[in-house]
């Protein structure tokens, strides 16, 4: 391939910039040209495309968000939209595409590959919910942002002897809640992968109060219910007062951690290697510390699994 394109799509994630930089520089190092496609699939359909040089991706490895911007695009879900996208790619002399995003973005990359345009998916989402890779780019940074918030909330929870419910992102996956809860020493973690036992939670809180424990941190994944709903349930069931904190979009921002920058660099570079071999319909990931590539369709055939041994451990450690 002489020229490839790169875009970021779906929810932004810290480390996307580092991945874009890796794609651009790896490709240029190997004698290819690179086009940056702005505003995700919408920008692709609209021809929002510009060549990127080595210097264009300078000073971005440390920045959160994505310099290529991200967007959601309904038109691209139709075959007509996808064909428009392919004609734009061809018009710009682009022969392969790297898509950095979450599972919706992967479906788009798979659709392009099925229509004969080689596309490769790089996992960029804080949710860590893409099957086939142990980690996604952005997860580690979001995790650390949440931990920092838990630590701060714990200070006020202890001082005022209050129980807090902290709602964290993750869509249908409990990874962020589970990892952050374990790392933040939360007393209770509710994740979508484990049926919520609200009566059990009430009992644990009441036993804690009887022992003189006056504060508690409860982490609830957004895929279970909102923190407000849980607070209402506890109030109605057992007259338990809690304070609610919804962390929201701060979880998606910030300078990427070292782990996310390294992961993004490795996975972005691997995507270019795959395109250099004229392969498409491929996803890039990391398994057991090894960078791997696998069929994009595999990302949809399997379900993402949270590390449930960590759930058990969190219960054992929060007695
Ligand atoms: P995140 O998980 O962080 O939200 P995502 O990539 O899953 O990221 P989505 O909004 O689901 O975010 O998808 C991003 C874009 O991918 C959509 O706006 C759409 O253009 C495209 N896309 C999603 N699903 C499909 C599909 N089934 N076929 C083709 N394109 C799709």
Tab-separated table of C-alpha atoms and ligand atoms in Angstrom:
chain	number	residue	atom	x	y	z
A	1	UNK	CA	0.000	0.000	0.000
A	2	UNK	CA	1.249	3.498	-0.815
A	3	UNK	CA	-1.233	5.488	1.237
A	4	UNK	CA	-3.383	4.712	4.272
A	5	UNK	CA	-5.980	6.685	6.241
A	6	UNK	CA	-6.626	6.966	9.964
A	7	UNK	CA	-9.713	8.099	11.876
A	8	UNK	CA	-11.024	8.120	15.425
A	9	UNK	CA	-14.673	7.300	16.074
A	10	UNK	CA	-17.242	6.867	18.842
A	11	UNK	CA	-16.512	8.056	22.378
A	12	UNK	CA	-13.088	9.666	22.737
A	13	UNK	CA	-10.512	8.011	24.952
A	14	UNK	CA	-7.184	9.216	26.374
A	15	UNK	CA	-4.417	7.703	24.253
A	16	UNK	CA	-6.227	8.054	20.934
A	17	UNK	CA	-3.741	10.789	20.005
A	18	UNK	CA	-0.819	8.540	20.852
A	19	UNK	CA	-2.338	5.890	18.561
A	20	UNK	CA	-2.804	8.398	15.718
A	21	UNK	CA	0.815	9.486	16.136
A	22	UNK	CA	1.998	5.876	16.016
A	23	UNK	CA	-0.001	5.146	12.853
A	24	UNK	CA	1.279	8.260	11.084
A	25	UNK	CA	4.921	7.842	12.030
A	26	UNK	CA	5.109	4.085	11.543
A	27	UNK	CA	3.601	4.431	8.065
A	28	UNK	CA	5.901	7.305	7.082
A	29	UNK	CA	8.902	5.404	8.462
A	30	UNK	CA	8.016	2.594	6.053
A	31	UNK	CA	7.641	4.920	3.083
A	32	UNK	CA	3.867	5.283	2.995
A	33	UNK	CA	1.723	8.415	2.972
A	34	UNK	CA	-0.970	8.948	5.602
A	35	UNK	CA	-4.232	10.848	5.429
A	36	UNK	CA	-5.979	12.013	8.592
A	37	UNK	CA	-9.763	11.759	8.390
A	38	UNK	CA	-11.450	14.276	10.674
A	39	UNK	CA	-14.757	13.761	12.572
A	40	UNK	CA	-14.915	9.971	12.268
A	41	UNK	CA	-17.097	8.258	9.663
A	42	UNK	CA	-19.097	11.470	9.147
A	43	UNK	CA	-15.937	13.275	8.085
A	44	UNK	CA	-15.047	10.364	5.844
A	45	UNK	CA	-18.370	10.584	3.997
A	46	UNK	CA	-17.966	14.374	3.739
A	47	UNK	CA	-14.377	14.129	2.482
A	48	UNK	CA	-12.923	15.875	5.529
A	49	UNK	CA	-9.490	14.448	4.752
A	50	UNK	CA	-5.974	15.924	4.919
A	51	UNK	CA	-2.510	14.468	4.513
A	52	UNK	CA	-0.551	14.226	7.752
A	53	UNK	CA	3.196	14.594	8.053
A	54	UNK	CA	5.567	13.677	10.879
A	55	UNK	CA	5.295	17.163	12.418
A	56	UNK	CA	1.489	17.188	12.347
A	57	UNK	CA	1.425	14.561	15.077
A	58	UNK	CA	4.121	16.201	17.190
A	59	UNK	CA	3.250	17.340	20.713
A	60	UNK	CA	0.105	15.207	20.913
A	61	UNK	CA	1.273	12.014	22.653
A	62	UNK	CA	0.549	13.586	26.044
A	63	UNK	CA	-2.846	15.063	25.142
A	64	UNK	CA	-6.246	13.573	25.958
A	65	UNK	CA	-9.083	13.594	23.427
A	66	UNK	CA	-8.333	13.213	19.746
A	67	UNK	CA	-6.804	15.750	17.355
A	68	UNK	CA	-8.830	14.116	14.563
A	69	UNK	CA	-12.044	14.750	16.522
A	70	UNK	CA	-14.673	12.077	16.880
A	71	UNK	CA	-18.296	11.818	15.849
A	72	UNK	CA	-21.193	9.439	15.648
A	73	UNK	CA	-22.657	8.976	12.170
A	74	UNK	CA	-25.981	7.317	11.389
A	75	UNK	CA	-25.566	7.527	7.621
A	76	UNK	CA	-22.482	5.326	7.798
A	77	UNK	CA	-24.570	2.471	9.184
A	78	UNK	CA	-26.213	2.134	5.750
A	79	UNK	CA	-24.529	0.439	2.791
A	80	UNK	CA	-25.090	3.618	0.786
A	81	UNK	CA	-23.136	5.611	3.387
A	82	UNK	CA	-20.386	3.016	3.417
A	83	UNK	CA	-20.098	3.128	-0.391
A	84	UNK	CA	-19.885	6.939	-0.269
A	85	UNK	CA	-17.064	6.551	2.253
A	86	UNK	CA	-15.219	4.115	-0.009
A	87	UNK	CA	-15.459	6.480	-2.992
A	88	UNK	CA	-13.993	9.280	-0.849
A	89	UNK	CA	-11.157	6.999	0.218
A	90	UNK	CA	-10.448	6.020	-3.407
A	91	UNK	CA	-10.629	9.631	-4.583
A	92	UNK	CA	-7.920	10.497	-2.063
A	93	UNK	CA	-5.754	7.566	-3.172
A	94	UNK	CA	-6.185	5.792	0.184
A	95	UNK	CA	-5.820	1.996	0.017
A	96	UNK	CA	-6.283	0.955	3.652
A	97	UNK	CA	-7.871	2.401	6.784
A	98	UNK	CA	-7.077	2.344	10.495
A	99	UNK	CA	-10.151	2.912	12.688
A	100	UNK	CA	-9.477	3.777	16.325
A	101	UNK	CA	-12.634	3.384	18.412
A	102	UNK	CA	-15.031	1.126	20.265
A	103	UNK	CA	-17.248	-1.734	19.168
A	104	UNK	CA	-19.585	0.417	17.035
A	105	UNK	CA	-16.565	1.761	15.177
A	106	UNK	CA	-15.354	-1.825	14.723
A	107	UNK	CA	-18.675	-2.716	13.058
A	108	UNK	CA	-18.024	0.110	10.620
A	109	UNK	CA	-14.500	-1.165	9.888
A	110	UNK	CA	-15.880	-4.663	9.337
A	111	UNK	CA	-18.541	-3.332	6.949
A	112	UNK	CA	-15.867	-1.535	4.871
A	113	UNK	CA	-13.703	-4.660	4.777
A	114	UNK	CA	-16.679	-6.760	3.614
A	115	UNK	CA	-17.216	-4.270	0.790
A	116	UNK	CA	-13.603	-4.884	-0.260
A	117	UNK	CA	-11.851	-1.968	1.485
A	118	UNK	CA	-9.111	-3.222	3.886
A	119	UNK	CA	-9.753	-1.770	7.329
A	120	UNK	CA	-8.165	-2.458	10.691
A	121	UNK	CA	-9.607	-1.765	14.158
A	122	UNK	CA	-7.549	-0.399	17.056
A	123	UNK	CA	-9.379	-0.567	20.418
A	124	UNK	CA	-9.849	2.985	21.687
A	125	UNK	CA	-12.424	3.167	24.482
A	126	UNK	CA	-12.276	3.682	28.227
A	127	UNK	CA	-14.799	0.858	28.720
A	128	UNK	CA	-12.367	-2.060	28.167
A	129	UNK	CA	-15.253	-3.922	26.568
A	130	UNK	CA	-13.797	-5.207	23.301
A	131	UNK	CA	-13.539	-9.008	23.130
A	132	UNK	CA	-10.141	-10.320	22.006
A	133	UNK	CA	-7.946	-7.773	23.762
A	134	UNK	CA	-7.022	-7.731	27.440
A	135	UNK	CA	-6.996	-3.924	27.485
A	136	UNK	CA	-8.304	-1.056	25.405
A	137	UNK	CA	-6.581	2.303	24.967
A	138	UNK	CA	-7.933	4.772	27.552
A	139	UNK	CA	-8.968	2.247	30.180
A	140	UNK	CA	-5.911	2.762	32.369
A	141	UNK	CA	-6.203	6.553	32.320
A	142	UNK	CA	-9.929	6.487	33.134
A	143	UNK	CA	-9.259	3.972	35.889
A	144	UNK	CA	-6.696	6.275	37.472
A	145	UNK	CA	-9.014	9.274	37.183
A	146	UNK	CA	-11.724	7.324	39.001
A	147	UNK	CA	-9.325	6.161	41.712
A	148	UNK	CA	-8.238	9.754	42.317
A	149	UNK	CA	-11.893	10.760	42.676
A	150	UNK	CA	-12.653	7.883	45.050
A	151	UNK	CA	-9.709	8.906	47.233
A	152	UNK	CA	-11.019	12.455	47.426
A	153	UNK	CA	-14.596	11.398	48.144
A	154	UNK	CA	-13.303	9.020	50.825
A	155	UNK	CA	-11.749	11.990	52.662
A	156	UNK	CA	-15.100	13.730	52.980
A	157	UNK	CA	-16.979	10.443	53.575
A	158	UNK	CA	-14.717	9.727	56.559
A	159	UNK	CA	-14.835	13.268	57.934
A	160	UNK	CA	-18.614	13.507	57.781
A	161	UNK	CA	-19.242	9.826	58.518
A	162	UNK	CA	-21.359	9.382	55.422
A	163	UNK	CA	-21.878	6.649	52.868
A	164	UNK	CA	-21.295	7.569	49.243
A	165	UNK	CA	-22.489	5.972	46.048
A	166	UNK	CA	-20.139	6.705	43.154
A	167	UNK	CA	-21.405	6.025	39.630
A	168	UNK	CA	-18.771	5.204	37.042
A	169	UNK	CA	-18.868	4.717	33.266
A	170	UNK	CA	-18.306	1.488	31.344
A	171	UNK	CA	-21.560	1.018	29.411
A	172	UNK	CA	-22.482	-2.663	29.737
A	173	UNK	CA	-19.060	-3.645	31.073
A	174	UNK	CA	-18.104	-3.628	34.749
A	175	UNK	CA	-14.325	-3.387	34.302
A	176	UNK	CA	-13.943	0.266	35.286
A	177	UNK	CA	-16.152	-0.193	38.363
A	178	UNK	CA	-14.439	-3.424	39.365
A	179	UNK	CA	-10.851	-2.266	38.967
A	180	UNK	CA	-11.509	1.169	40.479
A	181	UNK	CA	-13.507	-0.327	43.347
A	182	UNK	CA	-10.756	-2.787	44.179
A	183	UNK	CA	-8.012	-0.159	43.855
A	184	UNK	CA	-10.011	2.436	45.784
A	185	UNK	CA	-10.890	0.080	48.632
A	186	UNK	CA	-14.636	0.349	48.045
A	187	UNK	CA	-16.830	-1.580	50.477
A	188	UNK	CA	-19.264	-2.577	47.727
A	189	UNK	CA	-19.026	-2.823	43.949
A	190	UNK	CA	-22.047	-3.350	41.713
A	191	UNK	CA	-21.298	-4.495	38.150
A	192	UNK	CA	-23.592	-5.680	35.342
A	193	UNK	CA	-21.856	-9.074	35.158
A	194	UNK	CA	-23.023	-10.030	38.677
A	195	UNK	CA	-26.730	-9.854	39.658
A	196	UNK	CA	-27.160	-7.072	42.227
A	197	UNK	CA	-28.122	-8.243	45.685
A	198	UNK	CA	-29.643	-5.092	47.161
A	199	UNK	CA	-30.915	-6.908	50.279
A	200	UNK	CA	-27.397	-8.247	50.827
A	201	UNK	CA	-26.032	-4.720	50.420
A	202	UNK	CA	-28.509	-3.402	52.996
A	203	UNK	CA	-27.477	-6.165	55.431
A	204	UNK	CA	-23.778	-5.385	54.952
A	205	UNK	CA	-24.326	-1.674	55.493
A	206	UNK	CA	-26.448	-2.289	58.597
A	207	UNK	CA	-23.914	-4.747	60.040
A	208	UNK	CA	-21.227	-2.137	59.417
A	209	UNK	CA	-23.256	0.541	61.213
A	210	UNK	CA	-23.784	-1.857	64.162
A	211	UNK	CA	-20.008	-2.358	64.370
A	212	UNK	CA	-19.579	1.421	64.495
A	213	UNK	CA	-18.532	1.849	60.874
A	214	UNK	CA	-20.140	5.092	59.863
A	215	UNK	CA	-18.977	5.563	56.301
A	216	UNK	CA	-18.861	3.419	53.239
A	217	UNK	CA	-17.982	3.709	49.550
A	218	UNK	CA	-20.273	1.984	47.076
A	219	UNK	CA	-19.230	1.895	43.414
A	220	UNK	CA	-22.007	1.332	40.898
A	221	UNK	CA	-21.340	0.741	37.201
A	222	UNK	CA	-23.631	2.783	34.930
A	223	UNK	CA	-24.713	-0.499	33.303
A	224	UNK	CA	-26.364	-1.613	36.571
A	225	UNK	CA	-28.404	1.459	37.486
A	226	UNK	CA	-27.791	5.114	38.244
A	227	UNK	CA	-26.356	6.174	41.597
A	228	UNK	CA	-29.567	8.148	42.185
A	229	UNK	CA	-31.714	5.043	41.677
A	230	UNK	CA	-29.576	3.048	44.088
A	231	UNK	CA	-29.751	5.828	46.693
A	232	UNK	CA	-33.562	5.817	46.416
A	233	UNK	CA	-33.674	2.024	46.793
A	234	UNK	CA	-31.546	2.111	49.952
A	235	UNK	CA	-33.651	4.895	51.402
A	236	UNK	CA	-36.924	3.117	50.625
A	237	UNK	CA	-35.822	-0.350	51.742
A	238	UNK	CA	-33.963	0.476	54.939
A	239	UNK	CA	-34.004	4.243	55.472
A	240	UNK	CA	-30.271	4.321	54.682
A	241	UNK	CA	-29.013	7.817	53.828
A	242	UNK	CA	-26.342	8.100	51.166
A	243	UNK	CA	-24.685	10.842	49.135
A	244	UNK	CA	-24.421	10.441	45.407
A	245	UNK	CA	-21.555	11.322	43.098
A	246	UNK	CA	-21.766	10.798	39.342
A	247	UNK	CA	-18.263	11.157	37.934
A	248	UNK	CA	-19.441	11.699	34.348
A	249	UNK	CA	-17.224	12.940	31.562
A	250	UNK	CA	-14.147	13.688	33.662
A	251	UNK	CA	-13.560	9.951	33.210
A	252	UNK	CA	-13.009	10.406	29.486
A	253	UNK	CA	-10.519	13.260	29.654
A	254	UNK	CA	-7.011	13.968	30.797
A	255	UNK	CA	-3.471	13.219	29.788
A	256	UNK	CA	-3.023	9.503	29.067
A	257	UNK	CA	-1.048	7.410	31.546
A	258	UNK	CA	2.256	5.854	30.583
A	259	UNK	CA	0.548	2.480	30.094
A	260	UNK	CA	-2.025	3.948	27.716
A	261	UNK	CA	0.626	5.797	25.714
A	262	UNK	CA	2.728	2.662	25.336
A	263	UNK	CA	-0.294	0.516	24.475
A	264	UNK	CA	-1.517	3.061	21.922
A	265	UNK	CA	1.935	3.240	20.328
A	266	UNK	CA	2.213	-0.552	20.098
A	267	UNK	CA	-1.299	-1.137	18.769
A	268	UNK	CA	-1.240	1.783	16.317
A	269	UNK	CA	2.064	0.576	14.865
A	270	UNK	CA	0.771	-3.004	14.577
A	271	UNK	CA	-2.256	-1.794	12.604
A	272	UNK	CA	0.115	-0.307	10.018
A	273	UNK	CA	2.057	-3.586	9.806
A	274	UNK	CA	-1.175	-5.444	9.065
A	275	UNK	CA	-2.070	-3.007	6.262
A	276	UNK	CA	1.481	-3.275	4.889
A	277	UNK	CA	0.691	-6.975	4.406
A	278	UNK	CA	-2.450	-5.960	2.461
A	279	UNK	CA	-4.699	-7.484	5.107
A	280	UNK	CA	-8.051	-6.058	6.206
A	281	UNK	CA	-10.958	-7.080	8.418
A	282	UNK	CA	-8.493	-7.320	11.280
A	283	UNK	CA	-8.554	-6.150	14.905
A	284	UNK	CA	-5.460	-5.369	16.949
A	285	UNK	CA	-5.151	-6.194	20.611
A	286	UNK	CA	-2.930	-7.176	23.484
A	287	UNK	CA	-3.092	-10.582	25.156
A	288	UNK	CA	-0.759	-11.682	27.927
A	289	UNK	CA	1.493	-8.685	27.144
A	290	UNK	CA	1.815	-9.707	23.484
A	291	UNK	CA	0.476	-7.554	20.656
A	292	UNK	CA	-1.849	-9.688	18.542
A	293	UNK	CA	-4.079	-9.367	15.493
A	294	UNK	CA	-7.266	-11.317	14.918
A	295	UNK	CA	-10.367	-11.371	12.722
A	296	UNK	CA	-12.574	-8.317	13.343
A	297	UNK	CA	-15.613	-10.597	13.344
A	298	UNK	CA	-14.167	-12.349	16.418
A	299	UNK	CA	-14.776	-9.151	18.379
A	300	UNK	CA	-18.520	-9.688	17.868
A	301	UNK	CA	-18.733	-13.470	18.148
A	302	UNK	CA	-17.440	-13.567	21.695
A	303	UNK	CA	-18.744	-11.681	24.702
A	304	UNK	CA	-16.464	-9.489	26.750
A	305	UNK	CA	-15.819	-10.993	30.171
A	306	UNK	CA	-14.956	-9.115	33.351
A	307	UNK	CA	-12.341	-10.666	35.635
A	308	UNK	CA	-14.712	-12.163	38.158
A	309	UNK	CA	-11.961	-13.442	40.450
A	310	UNK	CA	-11.329	-9.756	41.163
A	311	UNK	CA	-14.949	-9.381	42.208
A	312	UNK	CA	-14.567	-12.190	44.735
A	313	UNK	CA	-11.305	-10.679	45.938
A	314	UNK	CA	-12.914	-7.266	46.411
A	315	UNK	CA	-15.550	-8.893	48.619
A	316	UNK	CA	-12.927	-10.735	50.641
A	317	UNK	CA	-10.941	-7.540	51.166
A	318	UNK	CA	-13.878	-5.355	52.153
A	319	UNK	CA	-15.012	-7.300	55.214
B	1	LIG	P1	-17.697	3.833	22.506
B	1	LIG	O1	-17.794	2.380	22.898
B	1	LIG	O2	-16.562	4.524	23.170
B	1	LIG	O3	-18.979	4.579	22.585
B	1	LIG	P2	-18.089	3.153	19.746
B	1	LIG	O4	-17.133	3.048	18.613
B	1	LIG	O5	-18.742	1.876	20.177
B	1	LIG	O6	-17.305	3.855	20.935
B	1	LIG	P3	-20.574	4.046	18.556
B	1	LIG	O7	-21.287	5.333	18.639
B	1	LIG	O8	-21.295	2.805	18.914
B	1	LIG	O9	-19.235	4.227	19.398
B	1	LIG	O10	-20.065	3.856	17.034
B	1	LIG	C1	-19.330	4.884	16.382
B	1	LIG	C2	-19.760	4.966	14.933
B	1	LIG	O11	-19.495	3.729	14.261
B	1	LIG	C3	-21.254	5.193	14.706
B	1	LIG	O12	-21.623	6.538	14.829
B	1	LIG	C4	-21.452	4.696	13.285
B	1	LIG	O13	-21.067	5.669	12.355
B	1	LIG	C5	-20.450	3.528	13.228
B	1	LIG	N1	-21.186	2.269	13.424
B	1	LIG	C6	-21.756	1.826	14.572
B	1	LIG	N2	-22.413	0.660	14.371
B	1	LIG	C7	-22.270	0.372	13.061
B	1	LIG	C8	-22.721	-0.699	12.215
B	1	LIG	N3	-23.460	-1.700	12.693
B	1	LIG	N4	-22.358	-0.668	10.912
B	1	LIG	C9	-21.620	0.334	10.427
B	1	LIG	N5	-21.174	1.371	11.162
B	1	LIG	C10	-21.483	1.401	12.451
